[in-house]
Every structure is written in C-alpha cells, then in structure tokens.
Short mmCIF file of C-alpha atoms and ligand atoms in Angstrom, two decimals:
data_model
loop_
_atom_site.label_atom_id
_atom_site.label_comp_id
_atom_site.label_asym_id
_atom_site.label_seq_id
_atom_site.Cartn_x
_atom_site.Cartn_y
_atom_site.Cartn_z
CA MET A 4 -22.06 -19.16 11.38
CA PHE A 5 -18.97 -18.43 9.24
CA ASP A 6 -15.48 -19.49 10.32
CA SER A 7 -14.41 -15.96 9.52
CA ILE A 8 -15.91 -12.65 8.44
CA VAL A 9 -13.71 -10.20 6.55
CA VAL A 10 -14.73 -6.53 6.63
CA GLY A 11 -13.41 -4.81 3.50
CA GLY A 12 -12.79 -6.24 0.03
CA GLY A 13 -9.51 -4.48 -0.87
CA PRO A 14 -6.30 -6.43 -1.55
CA ALA A 15 -5.65 -7.18 2.14
CA GLY A 16 -9.14 -8.53 2.80
CA SER A 17 -9.42 -10.53 -0.42
CA SER A 18 -5.95 -12.05 0.10
CA ALA A 19 -6.98 -13.23 3.57
CA ALA A 20 -10.32 -14.54 2.26
CA TYR A 21 -8.66 -16.36 -0.64
CA HIS A 22 -6.23 -18.22 1.59
CA LEU A 23 -8.84 -19.13 4.21
CA ALA A 24 -11.29 -20.36 1.57
CA ARG A 25 -8.70 -22.47 -0.22
CA GLN A 26 -7.97 -24.20 3.09
CA GLY A 27 -11.64 -25.12 3.39
CA CYS A 28 -12.77 -22.44 5.86
CA SER A 29 -16.11 -20.72 5.37
CA VAL A 30 -15.56 -17.00 4.73
CA LEU A 31 -17.86 -14.03 4.24
CA ILE A 32 -16.46 -10.76 2.86
CA LEU A 33 -18.59 -7.69 3.60
CA GLU A 34 -17.78 -4.63 1.49
CA LYS A 35 -19.51 -1.29 1.73
CA ALA A 36 -18.83 -0.18 -1.86
CA THR A 37 -20.36 -1.70 -4.95
CA PHE A 38 -17.71 -3.55 -6.95
CA PRO A 39 -15.89 -2.91 -9.15
CA ARG A 40 -15.09 0.23 -7.15
CA ASP A 41 -12.28 2.67 -7.67
CA LYS A 42 -9.76 3.27 -4.92
CA PRO A 43 -7.65 6.44 -5.07
CA CYS A 44 -4.31 4.72 -5.69
CA THR A 45 -1.72 4.88 -8.45
CA GLY A 46 -1.48 1.09 -8.67
CA ALA A 47 2.27 0.38 -8.74
CA LEU A 48 2.77 -3.17 -7.55
CA SER A 49 5.80 -5.27 -6.80
CA PRO A 50 5.73 -8.58 -8.73
CA LEU A 51 6.75 -10.23 -5.45
CA VAL A 52 3.05 -10.74 -4.66
CA ALA A 53 2.95 -13.62 -7.15
CA GLN A 54 4.86 -15.84 -4.71
CA TRP A 55 1.87 -15.96 -2.32
CA PHE A 56 -0.73 -17.10 -4.85
CA ASP A 57 -1.25 -20.12 -7.09
CA PHE A 58 -2.84 -18.18 -9.96
CA ASP A 59 -1.47 -16.03 -12.75
CA PHE A 60 -1.57 -12.24 -12.38
CA ALA A 61 -0.79 -11.60 -16.08
CA PRO A 62 -4.42 -10.89 -17.12
CA ILE A 63 -4.65 -7.98 -14.71
CA ILE A 64 -1.32 -6.22 -15.30
CA ALA A 65 -2.00 -3.00 -17.22
CA GLN A 66 1.69 -2.71 -18.02
CA ARG A 67 5.19 -3.53 -16.87
CA VAL A 68 7.60 -0.64 -16.33
CA ARG A 69 11.36 -0.57 -15.92
CA ARG A 70 12.22 3.04 -16.54
CA VAL A 71 12.28 5.48 -13.59
CA ARG A 72 12.72 9.25 -13.84
CA TYR A 73 13.21 11.67 -10.97
CA THR A 74 12.95 15.46 -11.00
CA TRP A 75 13.54 18.32 -8.59
CA LYS A 76 11.06 21.19 -9.13
CA LEU A 77 10.38 19.73 -12.59
CA GLY A 78 14.05 20.13 -13.56
CA ASP A 79 17.41 18.47 -12.92
CA PRO A 80 16.11 15.13 -14.26
CA VAL A 81 17.70 11.76 -13.57
CA ALA A 82 16.55 8.69 -15.50
CA SER A 83 17.45 5.12 -14.83
CA GLU A 84 16.38 1.52 -15.47
CA LEU A 85 15.38 -0.98 -12.79
CA GLN A 86 17.79 -3.91 -12.96
CA THR A 87 15.40 -6.45 -11.44
CA GLN A 88 14.38 -9.65 -13.20
CA GLU A 89 10.71 -8.63 -13.39
CA PRO A 90 9.69 -4.98 -13.91
CA ILE A 91 7.21 -3.15 -11.70
CA TRP A 92 3.57 -3.84 -12.52
CA LEU A 93 0.94 -1.16 -12.93
CA VAL A 94 -2.63 -2.23 -12.10
CA LYS A 95 -5.94 -0.36 -12.25
CA ARG A 96 -7.43 -0.74 -8.81
CA ASP A 97 -11.05 -1.22 -9.86
CA ALA A 98 -10.09 -4.19 -12.03
CA PHE A 99 -7.34 -5.52 -9.74
CA ASP A 100 -9.48 -5.61 -6.61
CA GLN A 101 -12.33 -7.28 -8.52
CA PHE A 102 -9.82 -9.82 -9.90
CA LEU A 103 -8.67 -10.80 -6.40
CA ILE A 104 -12.25 -10.99 -5.14
CA ASN A 105 -13.17 -13.25 -8.08
CA HIS A 106 -10.36 -15.63 -7.12
CA ALA A 107 -11.56 -15.69 -3.51
CA ILE A 108 -15.13 -16.41 -4.68
CA ALA A 109 -13.83 -19.20 -6.94
CA LYS A 110 -12.33 -20.85 -3.84
CA GLY A 111 -15.66 -20.65 -2.03
CA ALA A 112 -15.67 -17.28 -0.25
CA VAL A 113 -19.00 -15.46 -0.13
CA PHE A 114 -18.77 -11.82 -1.23
CA GLN A 115 -21.45 -9.32 -0.38
CA ASP A 116 -20.78 -5.81 -1.69
CA GLY A 117 -22.93 -2.72 -1.16
CA THR A 118 -22.98 -3.82 2.49
CA PRO A 119 -21.43 -1.47 5.04
CA VAL A 120 -20.62 -2.90 8.45
CA ILE A 121 -22.14 -0.54 11.00
CA LYS A 122 -21.30 -2.28 14.27
CA VAL A 123 -19.44 -5.33 15.58
CA GLU A 124 -19.88 -6.96 18.97
CA PHE A 125 -18.45 -10.03 20.63
CA ALA A 126 -21.13 -12.22 22.20
CA GLU A 127 -21.32 -15.89 23.18
CA GLY A 128 -17.89 -16.71 21.79
CA CYS A 129 -18.33 -15.22 18.34
CA TRP A 130 -18.49 -11.94 16.45
CA GLN A 131 -21.85 -10.47 15.54
CA VAL A 132 -21.34 -8.24 12.52
CA HIS A 133 -24.14 -5.77 11.91
CA THR A 134 -25.09 -4.37 8.51
CA PRO A 135 -28.22 -2.35 7.63
CA GLN A 136 -29.82 -5.51 6.19
CA ALA A 137 -28.75 -8.30 8.54
CA VAL A 138 -26.51 -9.47 11.37
CA PHE A 139 -23.90 -12.10 10.45
CA GLU A 140 -21.99 -14.36 12.84
CA GLY A 141 -18.36 -15.33 12.55
CA ARG A 142 -15.97 -17.21 14.85
CA TYR A 143 -13.15 -14.92 13.75
CA LEU A 144 -13.15 -11.37 12.43
CA ILE A 145 -10.66 -9.81 10.00
CA ALA A 146 -10.67 -6.01 9.93
CA ALA A 147 -9.55 -5.04 6.40
CA ASP A 148 -11.42 -1.76 6.07
CA GLY A 149 -8.52 0.41 4.90
CA ALA A 150 -7.31 3.84 5.99
CA GLU A 151 -10.76 5.34 6.46
CA GLY A 152 -12.64 2.43 8.06
CA PRO A 153 -13.88 2.37 11.68
CA LEU A 154 -12.84 -1.16 12.74
CA SER A 155 -9.51 -0.37 14.45
CA GLN A 156 -11.30 2.01 16.78
CA TRP A 157 -14.22 -0.37 17.37
CA LEU A 158 -11.80 -3.18 18.25
CA GLY A 159 -9.92 -0.94 20.66
CA LEU A 160 -6.65 -1.22 18.74
CA LYS A 161 -4.32 1.74 18.92
CA MET A 162 -3.72 3.24 15.52
CA PRO A 163 -1.40 5.88 14.06
CA LYS A 164 -2.70 9.14 12.77
CA VAL A 165 -4.02 9.39 9.25
CA ARG A 166 -2.47 11.74 6.72
CA PRO A 167 -4.21 13.48 3.83
CA ALA A 168 -3.18 12.20 0.40
CA ALA A 169 -4.63 12.48 -3.09
CA VAL A 170 -4.74 11.03 -6.56
CA PHE A 171 -5.13 13.16 -9.68
CA ALA A 172 -6.38 11.42 -12.85
CA ILE A 173 -5.78 13.34 -16.02
CA PRO A 174 -6.74 12.19 -19.53
CA ALA A 175 -3.60 11.55 -21.59
CA GLU A 176 -2.48 9.37 -24.45
CA ARG A 177 0.21 6.98 -23.30
CA SER A 178 3.29 6.84 -25.45
CA PRO A 179 3.74 3.09 -26.07
CA HIS A 180 7.52 3.52 -26.33
CA ASP A 181 8.16 5.31 -23.10
CA PRO A 182 6.45 3.81 -20.09
CA THR A 183 8.15 5.56 -17.17
CA LEU A 184 7.57 5.87 -13.44
CA ASN A 185 8.07 9.58 -12.64
CA PHE A 186 8.83 10.96 -9.17
CA GLU A 187 9.04 14.68 -8.30
CA PHE A 188 10.60 15.81 -5.03
CA GLY A 189 10.75 19.62 -5.02
CA LEU A 190 7.17 20.75 -5.68
CA LEU A 191 5.47 19.47 -2.52
CA LYS A 192 6.79 20.45 0.91
CA ASN A 193 7.46 17.45 3.19
CA GLY A 194 6.42 14.99 0.52
CA CYS A 195 6.55 14.02 -3.11
CA LEU A 196 4.48 13.67 -6.24
CA TRP A 197 4.58 10.85 -8.71
CA SER A 198 3.02 10.13 -12.06
CA PHE A 199 2.38 6.79 -13.77
CA PRO A 200 1.14 6.31 -17.38
CA TYR A 201 -1.95 4.22 -18.17
CA ASP A 202 -3.55 3.66 -21.56
CA SER A 203 -5.81 6.71 -21.66
CA GLU A 204 -4.88 8.63 -18.54
CA ARG A 205 -2.02 9.61 -16.29
CA LEU A 206 -2.44 8.84 -12.60
CA MET A 207 -0.62 11.22 -10.28
CA GLY A 208 -0.24 10.64 -6.56
CA ALA A 209 0.78 12.90 -3.70
CA VAL A 210 1.57 12.22 -0.05
CA THR A 211 3.31 14.25 2.63
CA PHE A 212 5.46 12.12 4.91
CA LEU A 213 6.18 14.74 7.59
CA GLY A 214 4.35 17.62 9.22
CA SER A 215 0.64 18.16 9.62
CA GLY A 216 -2.07 20.10 7.85
CA GLU A 217 -3.61 19.72 4.42
CA PRO A 218 -1.18 20.63 1.63
CA ASP A 219 -2.45 22.47 -1.43
CA TYR A 220 -2.68 19.33 -3.56
CA PRO A 221 -4.70 20.93 -6.41
CA ALA A 222 -2.00 23.56 -6.97
CA ALA A 223 0.80 20.98 -6.76
CA PHE A 224 -0.91 18.67 -9.28
CA LYS A 225 -1.60 21.56 -11.62
CA SER A 226 2.07 22.48 -11.70
CA TYR A 227 3.08 18.85 -12.05
CA ALA A 228 0.62 18.30 -14.94
CA ALA A 229 2.11 21.31 -16.73
CA GLY A 230 5.48 19.54 -16.53
CA PHE A 231 3.96 16.82 -18.76
CA ASP A 232 2.41 19.43 -21.11
CA LEU A 233 -1.02 18.53 -19.71
CA ASN A 234 -3.80 20.91 -18.77
CA GLY A 235 -4.38 20.47 -15.03
CA SER A 236 -7.95 21.78 -15.22
CA ALA A 237 -8.90 18.60 -17.16
CA GLY A 238 -7.88 16.39 -14.23
CA GLN A 239 -9.99 14.89 -11.47
CA LEU A 240 -8.82 15.10 -7.86
CA SER A 241 -9.63 12.24 -5.45
CA PRO A 242 -8.57 12.97 -1.88
CA HIS A 243 -7.97 9.95 0.35
CA LEU A 244 -6.38 9.38 3.71
CA VAL A 245 -3.27 7.29 4.13
CA LYS A 246 -2.12 5.44 7.25
CA LEU A 247 1.65 5.14 7.09
CA TRP A 248 3.36 2.66 9.44
CA ASP A 249 4.65 4.54 12.48
CA GLY A 250 5.53 1.91 15.04
CA ASN A 251 4.74 -1.66 16.07
CA ARG A 252 1.51 -2.21 17.98
CA SER A 253 -0.79 -5.11 18.71
CA LEU A 254 -2.69 -6.27 15.61
CA HIS A 255 -4.97 -8.78 17.28
CA THR A 256 -7.59 -8.95 19.94
CA ARG A 257 -10.11 -11.57 21.03
CA GLN A 258 -10.76 -13.73 17.91
CA ALA A 259 -9.97 -10.80 15.62
CA VAL A 260 -7.03 -9.46 13.62
CA ILE A 261 -6.46 -6.28 11.66
CA VAL A 262 -4.75 -6.29 8.26
CA GLY A 263 -3.65 -3.97 5.46
CA GLU A 264 -3.95 -0.24 5.68
CA ALA A 265 -6.48 -0.49 8.51
CA ALA A 266 -3.43 -1.69 10.47
CA ALA A 267 -1.10 0.95 8.93
CA ILE A 268 0.74 -1.74 6.97
CA VAL A 269 2.07 0.87 4.54
CA ASP A 270 5.70 1.71 3.77
CA PRO A 271 6.42 5.09 5.48
CA LEU A 272 8.99 6.08 2.84
CA SER A 273 7.11 5.24 -0.36
CA ALA A 274 3.41 4.83 0.64
CA GLU A 275 3.52 1.38 -0.99
CA GLY A 276 0.60 -0.47 0.57
CA ILE A 277 -0.86 -3.03 -1.87
CA ARG A 278 1.91 -5.62 -1.60
CA HIS A 279 2.32 -5.19 2.16
CA GLY A 280 -1.44 -5.33 2.72
CA MET A 281 -1.64 -8.57 0.72
CA TYR A 282 1.20 -10.03 2.77
CA SER A 283 -0.61 -9.19 6.01
CA GLY A 284 -3.78 -10.80 4.61
CA VAL A 285 -1.88 -13.99 3.76
CA GLU A 286 -0.34 -14.10 7.26
CA ALA A 287 -3.68 -13.36 8.93
CA ALA A 288 -5.27 -16.28 7.05
CA LYS A 289 -2.51 -18.60 8.28
CA ALA A 290 -3.09 -17.41 11.85
CA ILE A 291 -6.86 -17.82 11.75
CA HIS A 292 -6.60 -21.24 10.13
CA ALA A 293 -4.23 -22.29 12.92
CA ALA A 294 -6.55 -20.80 15.56
CA LEU A 295 -9.49 -22.74 14.10
CA GLN A 296 -7.33 -25.87 14.53
CA GLY A 297 -7.03 -25.01 18.23
CA GLN A 298 -3.68 -23.19 18.36
CA ASP A 299 -4.33 -20.67 21.14
CA GLU A 300 -1.36 -18.40 20.41
CA ALA A 301 -1.92 -18.17 16.65
CA LEU A 302 -3.29 -14.61 16.59
CA ALA A 303 -0.49 -13.34 18.83
CA ALA A 304 1.93 -15.00 16.39
CA TYR A 305 0.35 -12.92 13.60
CA THR A 306 1.16 -9.74 15.52
CA THR A 307 4.74 -11.02 16.03
CA THR A 308 5.14 -11.76 12.31
CA MET A 309 3.95 -8.29 11.37
CA HIS A 310 6.28 -6.78 13.98
CA GLN A 311 9.19 -8.41 12.13
CA TRP A 312 7.91 -6.64 9.01
CA GLY A 313 7.66 -3.43 11.06
CA ASP A 314 11.24 -3.81 12.34
CA ASN A 315 12.33 -3.33 8.75
CA MET A 316 9.90 -0.42 8.21
CA GLN A 317 11.41 1.51 11.11
CA TRP A 318 14.47 1.97 8.88
CA ALA A 319 12.26 3.28 6.06
CA GLN A 320 10.74 5.70 8.53
CA ARG A 321 14.18 6.92 9.65
CA ILE A 322 15.27 7.52 6.06
CA ALA A 323 12.00 9.41 5.40
CA GLY A 324 12.60 11.53 8.52
CA VAL A 325 15.96 12.76 7.23
CA PHE A 326 15.16 12.84 3.51
CA PHE A 327 11.90 14.79 3.63
CA ARG A 328 13.27 17.30 6.15
CA PHE A 329 16.04 18.28 3.71
CA PRO A 330 14.79 17.04 0.33
CA GLY A 331 17.05 19.31 -1.72
CA ILE A 332 20.11 17.75 -0.14
CA GLY A 333 18.49 14.33 -0.31
CA TYR A 334 17.95 14.79 -4.02
CA ARG A 335 21.52 15.90 -4.60
CA VAL A 336 23.37 13.34 -2.51
CA GLY A 337 20.84 10.48 -2.61
CA ILE A 338 18.45 10.37 -5.55
CA LYS A 339 21.07 11.48 -8.08
CA ARG A 340 23.43 8.66 -7.17
CA PRO A 341 23.55 5.99 -9.90
CA THR A 342 23.13 3.22 -7.30
CA MET A 343 19.85 4.71 -6.03
CA THR A 344 17.55 3.16 -8.67
CA LYS A 345 19.40 -0.12 -8.38
CA ARG A 346 18.75 -0.21 -4.63
CA MET A 347 15.12 0.85 -5.08
CA GLY A 348 14.61 -1.98 -7.55
CA GLN A 349 16.24 -4.45 -5.19
CA LEU A 350 13.98 -3.26 -2.36
CA LEU A 351 10.86 -3.66 -4.50
CA ALA A 352 12.02 -7.10 -5.64
CA GLY A 353 12.71 -8.19 -2.07
CA GLU A 354 16.41 -8.80 -2.83
CA ILE A 355 17.45 -6.44 -0.03
CA GLU A 356 15.70 -4.87 2.96
CA TYR A 357 15.75 -1.30 4.28
CA SER A 358 17.90 -2.47 7.18
CA ASP A 359 20.61 -3.49 4.69
CA VAL A 360 20.98 0.04 3.31
CA ALA A 361 19.56 2.45 5.90
CA SER A 362 22.71 3.18 7.89
CA ARG A 363 24.66 4.04 4.74
CA VAL A 364 21.81 6.14 3.32
CA ILE A 365 21.29 8.10 6.55
CA LYS A 366 25.04 8.68 6.90
CA ARG A 367 25.21 9.95 3.32
CA LEU A 368 22.23 12.26 3.82
CA SER A 369 23.62 13.58 7.11
CA THR A 370 27.06 14.14 5.60
CA GLY A 371 25.38 16.13 2.82
CA LEU A 372 24.11 18.51 5.47
CA LEU A 373 27.64 19.53 6.43
CA PRO A 374 28.72 22.78 4.74
CA GLY A 375 30.97 22.20 1.74
CA ARG A 376 30.29 18.44 1.61
CA LYS A 377 28.87 16.71 -1.47
C1 LIG B 407 -2.67 8.75 -3.09
C2 LIG B 407 -2.33 7.31 -2.86
C3 LIG B 407 -1.61 6.58 -3.82
C4 LIG B 407 -1.24 5.26 -3.57
N1 LIG B 407 -0.51 4.58 -4.52
C5 LIG B 407 -0.07 3.34 -4.25
C6 LIG B 407 0.70 2.62 -5.22
O1 LIG B 407 0.98 3.10 -6.33
N2 LIG B 407 1.13 1.37 -4.88
C7 LIG B 407 0.85 0.80 -3.66
O2 LIG B 407 1.30 -0.31 -3.38
N3 LIG B 407 0.10 1.46 -2.74
C8 LIG B 407 -0.39 2.69 -3.01
N4 LIG B 407 -1.18 3.34 -2.10
C9 LIG B 407 -1.58 2.64 -0.88
C10 LIG B 407 -2.68 1.61 -1.20
O3 LIG B 407 -3.70 2.21 -1.99
C11 LIG B 407 -3.32 1.06 0.08
O4 LIG B 407 -2.34 0.85 1.06
C12 LIG B 407 -4.07 -0.24 -0.20
O5 LIG B 407 -5.20 0.00 -1.00
C13 LIG B 407 -4.52 -0.88 1.11
O6 LIG B 407 -5.30 -2.02 0.83
P1 LIG B 407 -6.38 -2.51 1.89
O7 LIG B 407 -6.98 -3.75 1.33
O8 LIG B 407 -5.79 -2.55 3.24
O9 LIG B 407 -7.46 -1.33 1.95
P2 LIG B 407 -8.38 -0.71 0.80
O10 LIG B 407 -7.86 -1.04 -0.53
O11 LIG B 407 -8.59 0.71 1.16
O12 LIG B 407 -9.76 -1.51 0.99
C14 LIG B 407 -10.54 -1.32 2.15
C15 LIG B 407 -11.98 -1.65 1.78
O13 LIG B 407 -12.77 -1.61 2.97
C16 LIG B 407 -14.04 -1.09 2.63
N5 LIG B 407 -14.69 -0.60 3.86
C17 LIG B 407 -14.35 0.48 4.61
N6 LIG B 407 -15.19 0.61 5.66
C18 LIG B 407 -16.08 -0.41 5.56
C19 LIG B 407 -17.21 -0.82 6.33
N7 LIG B 407 -17.58 -0.13 7.43
N8 LIG B 407 -17.90 -1.91 5.96
C20 LIG B 407 -17.53 -2.62 4.85
N9 LIG B 407 -16.50 -2.28 4.08
C21 LIG B 407 -15.75 -1.19 4.42
C22 LIG B 407 -13.71 0.01 1.63
O14 LIG B 407 -14.84 0.33 0.82
C23 LIG B 407 -12.59 -0.63 0.82
O15 LIG B 407 -13.05 -1.28 -0.34
C24 LIG B 407 -1.60 4.64 -2.34
C25 LIG B 407 -2.36 5.34 -1.41
C26 LIG B 407 -2.74 6.65 -1.66
C27 LIG B 407 -3.57 7.39 -0.65
#
C-alpha cells in the first residue's frame, strides 16, 4: 500500500509527489499519457515557482522574456518592459512536465505512465485505484487529472464549468533579438489571443473568459498569424478545455484532495495555471504529510489555504467581468496606461496581489464607460 496515489503527472501532481517523496512518504503517480507528452499550453511561467523547490529550473527554461506587446485588432500597439527582477520564463510543456516528474522520481516517487485510472473507490480505510492492468491501494488520494479528467466528479466535489480553449502551433524562426510576449484583445469576442516565440515555432493561445459556446478559434488564429506575417494554414490547432477559478469550494473529501486545474486553480483573468497548480500541489503534500502524522484537520486546512488563494482570485474574476464585457474601453483606459505592464509584472512576481489593485482598476474601467470620459 502506498501512503499516497497521485492521479495525473502534470505540474500539480508532480509537485505534490515531489514534496511527499522528499519527506519520506511512498508515492505512486499514475498518468494516462505516455511521457513526455504534450499539453496544449503556451508555457509562460512565473519564476516565483523556484521558491518552492530545492533544485535549479535553469536547464528547462526555453527562454526568459521581459518585453510585452499589446494590440487591439492587430493595430494600436503598446510595447513595454517588465520591471521585475527576474523575467518571465517560457517552458515547453513536454520537457517541463518530464523534468518535474524526473525530480519526483529522484526523490523516490514511482511513476507509471500509459496508465489511465478508470475507477476509484474507498474501501477498508484506503483508496483502491483501478487501472486496466491492476488495482493499486493508497492511504491518501491526490486528484491531479487536469481540466478534462474525471476525478472531481468521481469524488463528488462540485466543480465549475469548463470552457473551450485552444493552442495554435505554427512553424516560425524566432528572432533572437526580439523575444516578446504578445497579447491581442480585439480579435476574439469575450476573450483574448496571445503569442509567444519559441526556437522553431510560435505558440498562440486563445481563451474566452465570458459567455458560452465555442468561438471560431481557427479563424481567429488565422487572422492573428497573418499579423505576424505567418501563413495560418501551416499551423496546428490543439483544442483543450480550461477550468477557470469561479468561486471557493471544498477541495477535500475523505482521505483525498484535489489540486491544480482539476480543482479549477487557474487565474480567471489570465488563464495562468502552471504556477498556481504547482502551489496547490505543494500545499496538498504538506496537508497529506500532516494527515499521515495523525493531524485530523490537515485536509480541511488545505481547503482553507486554497480559499485564501481564491479570495485573491475573486478580484481577478471581477476585473475580467468588466474588462472582457467592454474590451475596447478596457484597452483604451487600462491596457494603454504605462503603469499596466508594471502592475502585471508585479502580479506575476508576487510583489502585489489582485486585491491591491482591483478597486482602482475596476473604477478606472467603469469611469471609461461614462460618455466623454477618458
Ligand atoms: C490554451 C491554453 C493555454 C495555456 N497557457 C498557459 C500559460 O502560458 N501559462 C500557464 O501558467 N498556464 C497556461 N494554461 C493553463 C495550464 O496549461 C494548466 O492550468 C496546467 O497545465 C494545469 O496543470 P495540472 O497539473 O493541474 O494539469 P495538467 O497539466 O492538465 O495534467 C493533468 C494530467 O492528468 C492526466 N490524466 C487525466 N485523466 C487521467 C486519468 N483518468 N488517469 C491518469 N491520468 C489522467 C493527463 O494526461 C495530464 O497529464 C493554458 C491553458 C490552455 C487551455
């Protein structure tokens, strides 16, 4: 019997497994895909994650980027530099996720990929985790199966709705002198597009933050690609669901917790989920380690910790609600402000929180709605 079984080997699951294994707990990670696997994701990562780990992330950083450029319907550009100490990292998800798994394995975690979990049941004080090949037993269960996994439903945990999103990978030579994070706000209704440069391709992402229905992502990407003088028909579209945070809810049940995007631990204003998922994995490991030591309330404390994170995200959600309803005004009175990139950098670096800026931002956006006001 394992102390803990983690379902899903993405950043949230591997972070939890790493921290449990390094504290001497026996951990099994079950992953349905064969690693290294790709995950539709554009791979922008806050360097803040380094604080939770005792190893160096340098080998896995594809590049560091400071320059940010915004556009409205491919025009009216605004460019700016992040003022933070460390730039934003770009990581390729196939390599990054394998890198984290390797570190968990080095600490003693057992990783079994190509192994989908098809059923879980609680019996005789432990979790029986069924796969097509075998049934594994764990005292504790960590559901880390991402936006499209079944565990939240199986565990009876209430979850927010999923939204359609997509990544578009298009072959492109990266200019070594101009690594820039690009964001486009006018081409996609209720959402935005972004585009990050990698060595031999450009990864574009798209998410709608409001409304329902499936946007015409292929058409939006094609137009966006043309803005970079790229031929959209050479690109590859990967649709994926996204679970944006939309309210605090219980993230634990009997001897089980849910982490990462499976738990909708994703910023509802930016769709940033890697860093937040890793944080939830680190906190889940602390909770399960404490529970294994006999602390009865440890899993409830995990939910409380993530609710504190959610209290901050409610401000992100409020900003998104105003901004994406009236993005033209948001672009004019918000994005184009010189302080905007500074604040975004500070948010990504953890120097400030949404709650520190939300009231001012919402007031500014609302004032912009008044006729004649700028
Ligand atoms: C279009 C798009 C672009 C994005 N870009 C960014 C970005 O630039 N930066 C950022 O921070 N975030 C980004 N995100 C969000 C980010 O990709 C996710 O939030 C993050 O991957 C969540 O990590 P996770 O470990 O929770 O889940 P995942 O990385 O999704 O991992 C879950 C794992 O569980 C496995 N699994 C599922 N079901 C089972 C099962 N039954 N049995 C076993 N294994 C199972 C899956 O195969 C998968 O490997 C983006 C999301 C989208 C949709």
